Structure formats: structure tokens, C-alpha cells
């Protein structure tokens, strides 16, 4: 699965491997629960019974409104078993509550045994609200029982001596949200995309000084924390692992470089069975540290920035160890300035310095050879003049000296030739290196 680019303040990207039905793709918000006790009187006249129900409510934002569910404890059944014995019955119920000034009916249905002398399991009742309330009021309850063949077995309405008020705490929020991360399941064939709040944090420790063309090592940290909405999504999915890597980008003037930082792994254990329905009571977070190496391209004082690039990660699922990936794109603020760097112009390279030294030595050798040759030529001329004036044994001796001087002159000329070639070669190497 490919990965998509992260823009902005912090580096980070994940691909989420999961196996889920399209219906599970809509972003959900973490639910809060609240428990109340309601003393119902069921039936009318002398045919009444008490039902002291403990009700566990679960409330969550949902598509701009809210969803509300209620789980009730088992209801006593005082009827004689010889008269009331309906295994596999269909039990339906309705719980009426008041929320934000309006009545809302929560409804549920399931199959269960309806047998006298045995408490009856009540179905979970669910409903939707236009807005999320901070409290609700329980008003009434009713249930209906149909035998396995579809005929009626029982039906009762239950009332309260007084309404029961239920309050809900505020939902836990991730502080410092600075990104919206979109999980796209399109390529996996299991639904579309959903957006989730997230907090992306990175730091970069920039060197204060640098040199053009010389690599600078920048230590970088990265952390991705997804909000409560993503935790609630995990409750409806078989995802059990999140890990991966990010590629933060450092820019210094016109130069930039991208790193490769491995992230830690977030794990959870999912009970055997369907692999879903396991609450995640935490914010999912992964982090890592590494280095980015960048070479400044121009001298001057530059503001270094840190921004996001691409990354990869996977989540494993519980069904047959199958892994499926989906990209997560995080839209962030502008790149963050992480420090000013003073970049100096580059001096001569080591190769240039060596070539310059060689050229200087070659020039000195050529100069010395040229000087020696000139001296040798003058000596030969001076001796020749003396030979012309000398006589006898003295002249013979001077001729020997001339012969020796000419030999030295020839040697000096050859030295001039070799040092000339050496100087030419050294200057060419200097030009190439510098």
C-alpha cells in the first residue's frame, strides 16, 4: 500500500491495517457511561410486580447528534413455570427518557427464554438524539414477549413513582489537537474514509553554525497521538497493533533533507471470538527518534524549518492473522521554525589544499632549476673567455674546466625541462581541485 504526503508542522504518517465492514467506517466518538437505579411498577390493578432495574447508559456523539443505549438488569418473573414456559421467545422493550426537553424512546429486541421463576434477560435498548445532553430523565418502560411461533405471550407497561435523573460526565478530550488525520479504507475494499483529530509533535535540535557543502546532523523526535474518536473507532474494529516510521524534513535555506525514523509499537490484546467490541480506554500514541542529515547550499543566516513527509505503518488484525493497510493523511499547520543557523562560506577542500601545496613546490623547483641553468650558462661563457687568453698548461687546465661546466649546463637544462613539466601538471591538478 502506498503512503501519502504529510504537510506541515510535524512529521508522521500511519497506514492502518484492519478488517471491518463499511458500516464501521464512520468516525465515532468515545462514549461515557452512567448508571442509575429505577424502581418500576409493572402491570395494572392488582396484577402488578416490582422491577428494580439497574440501568447502564452509554452516551456518545454521533454524526452531529448523539447515540444513547441502555442495558437493564434481568427482570424477575414470578409466574408459575407450569403456565409460563416459552423458550426462545422474542422479547422487545422500550425505555422512554427525556433529553433536552423532548421524549426519546430507546428500543431493543432479542431472543431469550421467558420462563416463570427464572429472571428474564432484557434486550439492550438504543436510540438517537439530535444533540448530546448532559443529563436525561428516565420516565417509563415497557416490554413485549412473543412466543417462538410469533403469537403473543405477555406485554406490560412499567411506571415510576418519580422520574429518575441520570447525568453524564464530559468526554475525555485530547489536549493540543493540531491535526486532522484521515484514514482511507477505499483501496482495501472495506469502506471509505473517516477523519480523526490528532496531535503531532516533533522536535529538532539544530546546530547553531554550519558550512556550505558540509553535512549537519540534526537530532529529531516525533510523536503521533490520536484522539478519543480513534480510540472509539478501535472498539468497533479488530485492529490490535500500530507501528511504523515517519520521514521528517529539515530545510535550511534552499537546502533540504528527509530522515527515516522508526516509531514505537502500540499493542492491545483482543479477546477470542469476533475480535471487536473491546474498549480502548486510552489515546493511541507512537513515537520515535533519529537523525536527519542536511548540507547547507548557501552562506548566510537561515531559519531552519521542520515539516512532514511520507511514512509507513501497519496494523494487524485478528482474523487469520491477515494484515490489511490503509493510508492515514494528517493535515497540519505551517512548517515549524526550529532555529536560526549561521552558515559560513566553504573554504578550500582538502584536495584543493593538497593540490595547491604541490603546485607551490613544483613552482619552487622550477625556479631553482631555472636559476641553476642560468648560472651554468654564465660559467661556461666565463671559462671560454679565459681559455682564449690562456697559454700552455693553464689553457689545457681551463679547457678541462669548460668541458665539466658544459656537462653541468646540460644537466641543469634537463632539470629545467623536467620541472617545467611537473609545474604544468601540478597547476592542472590545482585547477581541477579548486
CSV table of C-alpha atoms in Angstrom, one decimal, residues 134-410:
chain,number,residue,atom,x,y,z
A,134,UNK,CA,-25.5,16.5,29.9
A,135,UNK,CA,-28.4,14.6,31.6
A,136,UNK,CA,-31.5,12.6,30.9
A,137,UNK,CA,-34.6,11.6,32.9
A,138,UNK,CA,-36.0,8.1,32.9
A,139,UNK,CA,-39.8,8.2,32.6
A,140,UNK,CA,-41.2,4.8,31.8
A,141,UNK,CA,-40.6,1.3,30.5
A,142,UNK,CA,-42.5,-1.4,28.6
A,143,UNK,CA,-41.8,-4.8,27.2
A,144,UNK,CA,-43.5,-7.3,24.9
A,145,UNK,CA,-43.0,-11.1,24.6
A,146,UNK,CA,-43.8,-13.2,21.6
A,147,UNK,CA,-43.6,-17.0,21.6
A,148,UNK,CA,-41.3,-18.8,19.2
A,149,UNK,CA,-44.3,-19.2,16.9
A,150,UNK,CA,-44.9,-15.5,16.8
A,151,UNK,CA,-48.0,-15.4,19.0
A,152,UNK,CA,-48.3,-13.1,22.0
A,153,UNK,CA,-47.1,-14.3,25.4
A,154,UNK,CA,-47.0,-11.2,27.5
A,155,UNK,CA,-46.9,-7.4,27.4
A,156,UNK,CA,-46.6,-4.9,30.3
A,157,UNK,CA,-46.1,-1.3,30.9
A,158,UNK,CA,-44.0,-0.1,33.8
A,159,UNK,CA,-44.1,3.2,35.6
A,160,UNK,CA,-42.1,5.1,38.2
A,161,UNK,CA,-43.3,6.8,41.3
A,162,UNK,CA,-41.0,9.7,40.3
A,163,UNK,CA,-38.7,10.3,37.3
A,164,UNK,CA,-35.1,9.2,37.7
A,165,UNK,CA,-32.4,11.7,36.6
A,166,UNK,CA,-29.2,10.5,35.1
A,167,UNK,CA,-26.2,12.7,34.5
A,168,UNK,CA,-23.2,12.2,32.2
A,169,UNK,CA,-19.6,13.3,32.6
A,170,UNK,CA,-17.8,15.2,29.9
A,171,UNK,CA,-15.9,13.0,27.4
A,172,UNK,CA,-12.2,12.8,27.7
A,173,UNK,CA,-10.5,15.1,25.2
A,174,UNK,CA,-7.0,15.0,23.7
A,175,UNK,CA,-5.3,18.3,24.6
A,176,UNK,CA,-3.4,20.2,22.0
A,177,UNK,CA,-5.0,18.8,18.9
A,178,UNK,CA,-3.3,20.3,15.9
A,179,UNK,CA,-4.1,17.9,13.0
A,180,UNK,CA,-6.9,16.1,11.3
A,181,UNK,CA,-5.9,12.6,10.2
A,182,UNK,CA,-8.0,10.9,7.5
A,183,UNK,CA,-8.0,7.1,7.3
A,184,UNK,CA,-8.8,6.0,3.8
A,185,UNK,CA,-10.1,2.4,3.5
A,186,UNK,CA,-11.0,2.7,-0.2
A,187,UNK,CA,-8.1,0.7,-1.5
A,188,UNK,CA,-8.7,-2.2,0.9
A,189,UNK,CA,-12.3,-2.7,-0.4
A,190,UNK,CA,-13.8,-2.1,3.1
A,191,UNK,CA,-15.4,1.3,3.0
A,192,UNK,CA,-14.4,4.9,2.5
A,193,UNK,CA,-12.6,7.5,4.6
A,194,UNK,CA,-13.1,8.9,8.1
A,195,UNK,CA,-11.4,11.9,9.8
A,196,UNK,CA,-10.0,11.9,13.3
A,197,UNK,CA,-8.4,14.6,15.5
A,198,UNK,CA,-4.7,14.0,16.4
A,199,UNK,CA,-1.8,15.7,18.0
A,200,UNK,CA,1.5,15.5,16.2
A,201,UNK,CA,4.7,16.6,18.0
A,202,UNK,CA,8.2,16.9,16.7
A,203,UNK,CA,11.4,18.5,17.9
A,204,UNK,CA,14.7,19.2,16.1
A,205,UNK,CA,17.9,20.2,17.7
A,206,UNK,CA,19.6,22.4,15.2
A,207,UNK,CA,23.4,23.2,15.3
A,208,UNK,CA,24.0,27.0,15.6
A,209,UNK,CA,26.6,27.0,12.9
A,210,UNK,CA,27.3,25.2,9.6
A,211,UNK,CA,29.4,25.4,6.5
A,212,UNK,CA,28.2,25.4,2.8
A,213,UNK,CA,28.5,21.8,1.5
A,214,UNK,CA,29.3,20.3,4.9
A,215,UNK,CA,26.7,17.8,6.3
A,216,UNK,CA,25.0,18.8,9.5
A,217,UNK,CA,23.4,16.1,11.7
A,218,UNK,CA,20.1,17.2,13.2
A,219,UNK,CA,18.6,15.0,16.0
A,220,UNK,CA,14.8,14.8,15.6
A,221,UNK,CA,12.0,13.3,17.7
A,222,UNK,CA,8.4,12.5,16.5
A,223,UNK,CA,5.2,11.6,18.3
A,224,UNK,CA,1.7,10.9,17.0
A,225,UNK,CA,-1.2,10.8,19.4
A,226,UNK,CA,-4.7,10.1,18.1
A,227,UNK,CA,-7.8,11.4,19.9
A,228,UNK,CA,-10.7,9.7,21.7
A,229,UNK,CA,-12.6,9.4,18.4
A,230,UNK,CA,-9.9,7.0,17.0
A,231,UNK,CA,-9.9,5.0,20.3
A,232,UNK,CA,-13.7,4.6,20.0
A,233,UNK,CA,-13.3,3.5,16.4
A,234,UNK,CA,-10.9,0.8,17.5
A,235,UNK,CA,-13.7,-0.6,19.7
A,236,UNK,CA,-15.6,-1.5,16.6
A,237,UNK,CA,-12.6,-2.9,14.7
A,238,UNK,CA,-10.2,-5.9,15.0
A,239,UNK,CA,-7.0,-3.8,15.0
A,240,UNK,CA,-4.5,-4.8,17.6
A,241,UNK,CA,-1.2,-3.2,16.6
A,242,UNK,CA,0.0,0.2,15.4
A,243,UNK,CA,3.6,0.8,14.4
A,244,UNK,CA,5.6,2.3,11.6
A,245,UNK,CA,8.0,5.1,10.7
A,246,UNK,CA,8.0,8.8,9.7
A,247,UNK,CA,10.2,10.9,7.5
A,248,UNK,CA,10.6,14.4,8.9
A,249,UNK,CA,12.0,17.0,6.5
A,250,UNK,CA,14.6,19.7,7.6
A,251,UNK,CA,15.0,22.8,5.4
A,252,UNK,CA,18.0,25.2,5.7
A,253,UNK,CA,17.6,28.0,3.2
A,254,UNK,CA,17.5,26.4,-0.3
A,255,UNK,CA,18.8,23.0,1.0
A,256,UNK,CA,16.5,20.3,2.5
A,257,UNK,CA,16.8,16.6,3.5
A,258,UNK,CA,14.4,13.9,4.7
A,259,UNK,CA,15.0,11.5,7.5
A,260,UNK,CA,13.7,8.0,8.3
A,261,UNK,CA,12.6,7.5,11.9
A,262,UNK,CA,11.2,4.2,13.3
A,263,UNK,CA,8.2,4.6,15.6
A,264,UNK,CA,7.4,2.6,18.7
A,265,UNK,CA,4.6,0.0,18.7
A,266,UNK,CA,1.2,0.3,20.3
A,267,UNK,CA,-0.4,-3.1,21.1
A,268,UNK,CA,-3.6,-4.4,22.7
A,269,UNK,CA,-4.9,-7.8,23.4
A,270,UNK,CA,-8.3,-8.7,21.8
A,271,UNK,CA,-10.4,-11.5,23.3
A,272,UNK,CA,-11.0,-14.5,21.1
A,273,UNK,CA,-14.2,-14.6,19.1
A,274,UNK,CA,-15.3,-11.8,16.8
A,275,UNK,CA,-12.3,-9.7,17.7
A,276,UNK,CA,-14.3,-6.5,18.1
A,277,UNK,CA,-16.1,-4.8,20.9
A,278,UNK,CA,-13.0,-4.4,23.1
A,279,UNK,CA,-12.9,-0.9,24.5
A,280,UNK,CA,-9.7,1.2,24.2
A,281,UNK,CA,-9.5,3.4,27.3
A,282,UNK,CA,-6.5,5.4,26.2
A,283,UNK,CA,-5.2,7.7,23.5
A,284,UNK,CA,-3.2,5.7,20.9
A,285,UNK,CA,0.3,7.1,20.7
A,286,UNK,CA,3.5,6.1,18.9
A,287,UNK,CA,6.9,7.9,19.0
A,288,UNK,CA,10.5,7.6,17.8
A,289,UNK,CA,13.8,9.5,17.5
A,290,UNK,CA,16.5,9.6,14.9
A,291,UNK,CA,18.7,12.0,12.8
A,292,UNK,CA,18.3,14.0,9.6
A,293,UNK,CA,21.5,15.0,7.7
A,294,UNK,CA,21.3,18.2,5.6
A,295,UNK,CA,24.0,20.1,3.7
A,296,UNK,CA,23.6,23.9,3.6
A,297,UNK,CA,23.8,25.2,0.0
A,298,UNK,CA,24.4,28.9,0.6
A,299,UNK,CA,26.1,31.1,3.1
A,300,UNK,CA,24.2,33.4,5.5
A,301,UNK,CA,21.8,33.1,8.4
A,302,UNK,CA,18.9,30.8,7.6
A,303,UNK,CA,15.8,29.9,9.6
A,304,UNK,CA,15.7,26.1,9.7
A,305,UNK,CA,12.2,24.5,9.4
A,306,UNK,CA,10.8,21.1,10.2
A,307,UNK,CA,7.9,19.7,8.3
A,308,UNK,CA,6.3,16.4,7.4
A,309,UNK,CA,7.0,13.9,4.7
A,310,UNK,CA,5.9,10.4,4.0
A,311,UNK,CA,5.8,7.3,6.2
A,312,UNK,CA,4.5,3.8,6.5
A,313,UNK,CA,3.0,1.6,9.3
A,314,UNK,CA,0.7,-1.4,9.6
A,315,UNK,CA,-1.9,-2.7,12.0
A,316,UNK,CA,-2.5,-6.4,12.3
A,317,UNK,CA,-6.0,-7.9,12.6
A,318,UNK,CA,-7.3,-10.9,14.5
A,319,UNK,CA,-8.9,-12.8,11.6
A,320,UNK,CA,-6.5,-15.5,10.4
A,321,UNK,CA,-3.5,-13.1,11.0
A,322,UNK,CA,-4.5,-11.2,7.9
A,323,UNK,CA,-2.9,-7.7,7.6
A,324,UNK,CA,-4.6,-5.0,5.5
A,325,UNK,CA,-3.3,-1.5,5.1
A,326,UNK,CA,-5.0,1.9,4.6
A,327,UNK,CA,-3.1,5.2,4.4
A,328,UNK,CA,-3.6,7.9,7.0
A,329,UNK,CA,-3.1,11.5,5.9
A,330,UNK,CA,-2.6,14.2,8.5
A,331,UNK,CA,-3.3,17.9,7.6
A,332,UNK,CA,-1.2,20.2,9.8
A,333,UNK,CA,-0.3,23.8,10.3
A,334,UNK,CA,2.6,25.5,8.5
A,335,UNK,CA,6.2,24.2,8.9
A,336,UNK,CA,7.7,25.0,12.3
A,337,UNK,CA,10.8,27.2,12.6
A,338,UNK,CA,13.3,25.2,14.7
A,339,UNK,CA,16.2,27.6,14.9
A,340,UNK,CA,18.5,30.0,13.1
A,341,UNK,CA,21.6,28.6,11.5
A,342,UNK,CA,24.7,30.7,10.6
A,343,UNK,CA,26.2,29.1,7.5
A,344,UNK,CA,29.7,30.1,6.6
A,345,UNK,CA,31.1,30.0,3.0
A,346,UNK,CA,33.1,26.9,2.3
A,347,UNK,CA,36.9,27.2,2.4
A,348,UNK,CA,39.3,25.2,0.2
A,349,UNK,CA,38.7,21.5,0.2
A,350,UNK,CA,41.4,19.1,1.4
A,351,UNK,CA,42.0,18.1,-2.2
A,352,UNK,CA,42.4,21.7,-3.2
A,353,UNK,CA,44.8,22.4,-0.3
A,354,UNK,CA,46.9,19.4,-1.3
A,355,UNK,CA,47.0,20.4,-4.9
A,356,UNK,CA,47.9,24.0,-4.0
A,357,UNK,CA,50.8,22.7,-1.9
A,358,UNK,CA,52.0,20.5,-4.8
A,359,UNK,CA,51.8,23.4,-7.2
A,360,UNK,CA,53.8,25.7,-4.9
A,361,UNK,CA,56.5,23.1,-4.5
A,362,UNK,CA,56.6,22.5,-8.3
A,363,UNK,CA,57.0,26.2,-8.9
A,364,UNK,CA,59.8,26.5,-6.4
A,365,UNK,CA,61.6,23.5,-8.0
A,366,UNK,CA,61.2,25.1,-11.5
A,367,UNK,CA,62.5,28.4,-10.2
A,368,UNK,CA,65.6,26.8,-8.6
A,369,UNK,CA,66.2,24.7,-11.8
A,370,UNK,CA,66.0,27.8,-14.0
A,371,UNK,CA,68.4,29.7,-11.7
A,372,UNK,CA,70.9,26.8,-11.7
A,373,UNK,CA,70.7,26.6,-15.5
A,374,UNK,CA,71.3,30.4,-15.9
A,375,UNK,CA,74.3,30.1,-13.6
A,376,UNK,CA,75.7,27.2,-15.5
A,377,UNK,CA,75.4,29.1,-18.8
A,378,UNK,CA,77.3,32.1,-17.4
A,379,UNK,CA,80.0,29.9,-16.0
A,380,UNK,CA,80.6,28.2,-19.4
A,381,UNK,CA,80.9,31.7,-21.1
A,382,UNK,CA,83.3,33.0,-18.5
A,383,UNK,CA,85.6,29.9,-18.8
A,384,UNK,CA,85.6,30.2,-22.6
A,385,UNK,CA,86.8,33.8,-22.3
A,386,UNK,CA,89.7,32.7,-20.1
A,387,UNK,CA,90.6,29.9,-22.5
A,388,UNK,CA,91.1,32.4,-25.3
A,389,UNK,CA,93.6,34.4,-23.2
A,390,UNK,CA,95.4,31.5,-21.6
A,391,UNK,CA,98.5,29.6,-22.9
A,392,UNK,CA,100.3,26.4,-22.4
A,393,UNK,CA,99.4,24.2,-19.4
A,394,UNK,CA,97.0,26.8,-18.0
A,395,UNK,CA,95.0,26.7,-21.2
A,396,UNK,CA,94.8,23.0,-21.1
A,397,UNK,CA,93.6,23.1,-17.5
A,398,UNK,CA,90.9,25.7,-18.4
A,399,UNK,CA,89.6,23.5,-21.3
A,400,UNK,CA,89.0,20.7,-18.9
A,401,UNK,CA,87.0,23.1,-16.7
A,402,UNK,CA,84.9,24.2,-19.6
A,403,UNK,CA,84.2,20.6,-20.5
A,404,UNK,CA,83.0,20.0,-16.9
A,405,UNK,CA,80.9,23.2,-16.9
A,406,UNK,CA,79.2,22.3,-20.1
A,407,UNK,CA,78.2,18.9,-18.7
A,408,UNK,CA,76.7,20.7,-15.7
A,409,UNK,CA,74.9,23.1,-18.0
A,410,UNK,CA,73.4,20.2,-19.9
